[in-house]
Protein backbone atom coordinates (compact mmCIF):
# COMPACT_ATOMS: atom_id res chain seq x y z
CA UNK A 1 0.00 0.00 0.00
CA UNK A 2 1.31 3.40 -0.92
CA UNK A 3 0.88 6.50 1.19
CA UNK A 4 -2.47 8.19 0.57
CA UNK A 5 -4.13 5.15 -1.05
CA UNK A 6 -7.31 3.65 0.42
CA UNK A 7 -7.05 0.63 2.67
CA UNK A 8 -8.47 -2.71 1.73
CA UNK A 9 -10.97 -4.02 4.31
CA UNK A 10 -8.57 -6.81 5.27
CA UNK A 11 -5.86 -4.23 6.03
CA UNK A 12 -8.14 -2.32 8.39
CA UNK A 13 -9.22 -5.53 10.13
CA UNK A 14 -5.64 -6.70 10.62
CA UNK A 15 -4.55 -3.31 11.96
CA UNK A 16 -7.42 -3.33 14.47
CA UNK A 17 -6.62 -6.92 15.40
CA UNK A 18 -2.99 -6.10 16.15
CA UNK A 19 -3.91 -2.93 18.06
CA UNK A 20 -6.47 -4.85 20.14
CA UNK A 21 -3.92 -7.51 21.02
CA UNK A 22 -1.29 -4.91 21.96
CA UNK A 23 -3.78 -3.06 24.15
CA UNK A 24 -4.95 -6.27 25.81
CA UNK A 25 -8.50 -5.86 24.46
CA UNK A 26 -8.63 -9.17 22.65
CA UNK A 27 -10.33 -9.34 19.28
CA UNK A 28 -11.59 -5.96 18.06
CA UNK A 29 -14.45 -6.17 15.58
CA UNK A 30 -14.71 -3.23 13.15
CA UNK A 31 -18.50 -3.42 13.02
CA UNK A 32 -18.58 -2.76 16.77
CA UNK A 33 -17.69 0.87 15.96
CA UNK A 34 -20.88 1.20 13.90
CA UNK A 35 -22.97 -0.28 16.70
CA UNK A 36 -21.36 2.01 19.28
CA UNK A 37 -21.95 5.04 17.05
CA UNK A 38 -25.58 4.15 16.37
CA UNK A 39 -26.29 3.54 20.04
CA UNK A 40 -24.65 6.82 21.05
CA UNK A 41 -26.64 8.79 18.46
CA UNK A 42 -29.90 7.14 19.54
CA UNK A 43 -29.12 7.88 23.18
CA UNK A 44 -28.18 11.51 22.47
CA UNK A 45 -31.24 12.09 20.27
CA UNK A 46 -33.66 10.47 22.72
CA UNK A 47 -34.28 7.59 20.31
CA UNK A 48 -34.94 9.73 17.23
CA UNK A 49 -34.62 7.29 14.34
CA UNK A 50 -34.49 10.01 11.68
CA UNK A 51 -31.47 11.67 13.28
CA UNK A 52 -29.72 8.31 13.68
CA UNK A 53 -30.53 7.31 10.10
CA UNK A 54 -29.10 10.54 8.70
CA UNK A 55 -26.05 10.58 10.98
CA UNK A 56 -25.11 6.98 10.16
CA UNK A 57 -25.98 7.06 6.48
CA UNK A 58 -28.55 4.28 6.62
CA UNK A 59 -31.17 4.10 3.87
CA UNK A 60 -34.13 3.65 6.19
CA UNK A 61 -35.21 4.14 9.76
CA UNK A 62 -36.46 0.54 9.80
CA UNK A 63 -32.89 -0.75 9.62
CA UNK A 64 -31.80 1.53 12.45
CA UNK A 65 -34.77 0.49 14.58
CA UNK A 66 -34.42 -3.24 13.94
CA UNK A 67 -30.65 -3.48 14.27
CA UNK A 68 -29.67 -0.72 16.67
CA UNK A 69 -32.94 0.26 18.35
CA UNK A 70 -33.47 0.17 22.08
CA UNK A 71 -33.62 -3.19 23.80
CA UNK A 72 -34.49 -4.31 27.29
CA UNK A 73 -31.04 -4.85 28.79
CA UNK A 74 -32.56 -6.92 31.59
CA UNK A 75 -34.33 -9.37 29.27
CA UNK A 76 -32.83 -12.85 29.85
CA UNK A 77 -33.05 -13.62 26.11
CA UNK A 78 -31.10 -10.49 25.25
CA UNK A 79 -28.53 -11.26 27.93
CA UNK A 80 -28.01 -14.80 26.59
CA UNK A 81 -27.69 -13.55 23.00
CA UNK A 82 -25.17 -10.91 24.03
CA UNK A 83 -23.02 -13.43 25.85
CA UNK A 84 -23.22 -15.80 22.87
CA UNK A 85 -22.13 -13.10 20.41
CA UNK A 86 -19.26 -11.82 22.52
CA UNK A 87 -18.17 -15.31 23.56
CA UNK A 88 -18.43 -14.76 27.30
CA UNK A 89 -19.91 -18.21 27.90
mmCIF file of C-alpha atoms in Angstrom:
data_model
loop_
_atom_site.group_PDB
_atom_site.id
_atom_site.type_symbol
_atom_site.label_atom_id
_atom_site.label_comp_id
_atom_site.label_asym_id
_atom_site.label_seq_id
_atom_site.Cartn_x
_atom_site.Cartn_y
_atom_site.Cartn_z
ATOM 1 C CA UNK A 1 0.000 0.000 0.000
ATOM 2 C CA UNK A 2 1.310 3.400 -0.919
ATOM 3 C CA UNK A 3 0.878 6.504 1.192
ATOM 4 C CA UNK A 4 -2.468 8.185 0.566
ATOM 5 C CA UNK A 5 -4.128 5.151 -1.045
ATOM 6 C CA UNK A 6 -7.314 3.654 0.417
ATOM 7 C CA UNK A 7 -7.054 0.626 2.667
ATOM 8 C CA UNK A 8 -8.471 -2.714 1.726
ATOM 9 C CA UNK A 9 -10.967 -4.022 4.309
ATOM 10 C CA UNK A 10 -8.573 -6.809 5.274
ATOM 11 C CA UNK A 11 -5.857 -4.233 6.032
ATOM 12 C CA UNK A 12 -8.140 -2.320 8.386
ATOM 13 C CA UNK A 13 -9.222 -5.534 10.127
ATOM 14 C CA UNK A 14 -5.641 -6.697 10.624
ATOM 15 C CA UNK A 15 -4.551 -3.313 11.955
ATOM 16 C CA UNK A 16 -7.416 -3.332 14.474
ATOM 17 C CA UNK A 17 -6.623 -6.922 15.396
ATOM 18 C CA UNK A 18 -2.985 -6.095 16.149
ATOM 19 C CA UNK A 19 -3.914 -2.932 18.060
ATOM 20 C CA UNK A 20 -6.471 -4.852 20.137
ATOM 21 C CA UNK A 21 -3.922 -7.506 21.023
ATOM 22 C CA UNK A 22 -1.290 -4.913 21.964
ATOM 23 C CA UNK A 23 -3.780 -3.062 24.148
ATOM 24 C CA UNK A 24 -4.950 -6.274 25.813
ATOM 25 C CA UNK A 25 -8.503 -5.859 24.464
ATOM 26 C CA UNK A 26 -8.627 -9.166 22.646
ATOM 27 C CA UNK A 27 -10.327 -9.335 19.285
ATOM 28 C CA UNK A 28 -11.590 -5.964 18.061
ATOM 29 C CA UNK A 29 -14.453 -6.174 15.582
ATOM 30 C CA UNK A 30 -14.708 -3.227 13.146
ATOM 31 C CA UNK A 31 -18.499 -3.418 13.025
ATOM 32 C CA UNK A 32 -18.579 -2.755 16.766
ATOM 33 C CA UNK A 33 -17.690 0.870 15.959
ATOM 34 C CA UNK A 34 -20.882 1.200 13.897
ATOM 35 C CA UNK A 35 -22.968 -0.281 16.703
ATOM 36 C CA UNK A 36 -21.362 2.009 19.277
ATOM 37 C CA UNK A 37 -21.947 5.037 17.050
ATOM 38 C CA UNK A 38 -25.584 4.149 16.373
ATOM 39 C CA UNK A 39 -26.294 3.538 20.041
ATOM 40 C CA UNK A 40 -24.654 6.818 21.051
ATOM 41 C CA UNK A 41 -26.645 8.787 18.459
ATOM 42 C CA UNK A 42 -29.899 7.136 19.535
ATOM 43 C CA UNK A 43 -29.124 7.879 23.181
ATOM 44 C CA UNK A 44 -28.183 11.506 22.472
ATOM 45 C CA UNK A 45 -31.242 12.093 20.271
ATOM 46 C CA UNK A 46 -33.659 10.472 22.718
ATOM 47 C CA UNK A 47 -34.283 7.589 20.312
ATOM 48 C CA UNK A 48 -34.942 9.732 17.231
ATOM 49 C CA UNK A 49 -34.622 7.285 14.340
ATOM 50 C CA UNK A 50 -34.494 10.013 11.684
ATOM 51 C CA UNK A 51 -31.471 11.666 13.276
ATOM 52 C CA UNK A 52 -29.724 8.306 13.684
ATOM 53 C CA UNK A 53 -30.528 7.314 10.096
ATOM 54 C CA UNK A 54 -29.104 10.539 8.700
ATOM 55 C CA UNK A 55 -26.049 10.580 10.978
ATOM 56 C CA UNK A 56 -25.105 6.980 10.157
ATOM 57 C CA UNK A 57 -25.978 7.061 6.483
ATOM 58 C CA UNK A 58 -28.546 4.282 6.618
ATOM 59 C CA UNK A 59 -31.167 4.102 3.867
ATOM 60 C CA UNK A 60 -34.131 3.650 6.186
ATOM 61 C CA UNK A 61 -35.213 4.137 9.761
ATOM 62 C CA UNK A 62 -36.464 0.537 9.801
ATOM 63 C CA UNK A 63 -32.889 -0.750 9.618
ATOM 64 C CA UNK A 64 -31.797 1.529 12.446
ATOM 65 C CA UNK A 65 -34.767 0.491 14.582
ATOM 66 C CA UNK A 66 -34.421 -3.242 13.942
ATOM 67 C CA UNK A 67 -30.646 -3.480 14.269
ATOM 68 C CA UNK A 68 -29.674 -0.717 16.673
ATOM 69 C CA UNK A 69 -32.940 0.256 18.351
ATOM 70 C CA UNK A 70 -33.474 0.171 22.079
ATOM 71 C CA UNK A 71 -33.617 -3.194 23.800
ATOM 72 C CA UNK A 72 -34.490 -4.313 27.287
ATOM 73 C CA UNK A 73 -31.043 -4.850 28.785
ATOM 74 C CA UNK A 74 -32.560 -6.922 31.591
ATOM 75 C CA UNK A 75 -34.332 -9.370 29.268
ATOM 76 C CA UNK A 76 -32.830 -12.849 29.846
ATOM 77 C CA UNK A 77 -33.052 -13.618 26.109
ATOM 78 C CA UNK A 78 -31.097 -10.488 25.251
ATOM 79 C CA UNK A 79 -28.531 -11.260 27.930
ATOM 80 C CA UNK A 80 -28.015 -14.800 26.593
ATOM 81 C CA UNK A 81 -27.687 -13.546 23.002
ATOM 82 C CA UNK A 82 -25.174 -10.906 24.028
ATOM 83 C CA UNK A 83 -23.024 -13.434 25.845
ATOM 84 C CA UNK A 84 -23.218 -15.805 22.868
ATOM 85 C CA UNK A 85 -22.127 -13.097 20.409
ATOM 86 C CA UNK A 86 -19.256 -11.818 22.522
ATOM 87 C CA UNK A 87 -18.167 -15.312 23.561
ATOM 88 C CA UNK A 88 -18.427 -14.760 27.299
ATOM 89 C CA UNK A 89 -19.910 -18.206 27.896
#
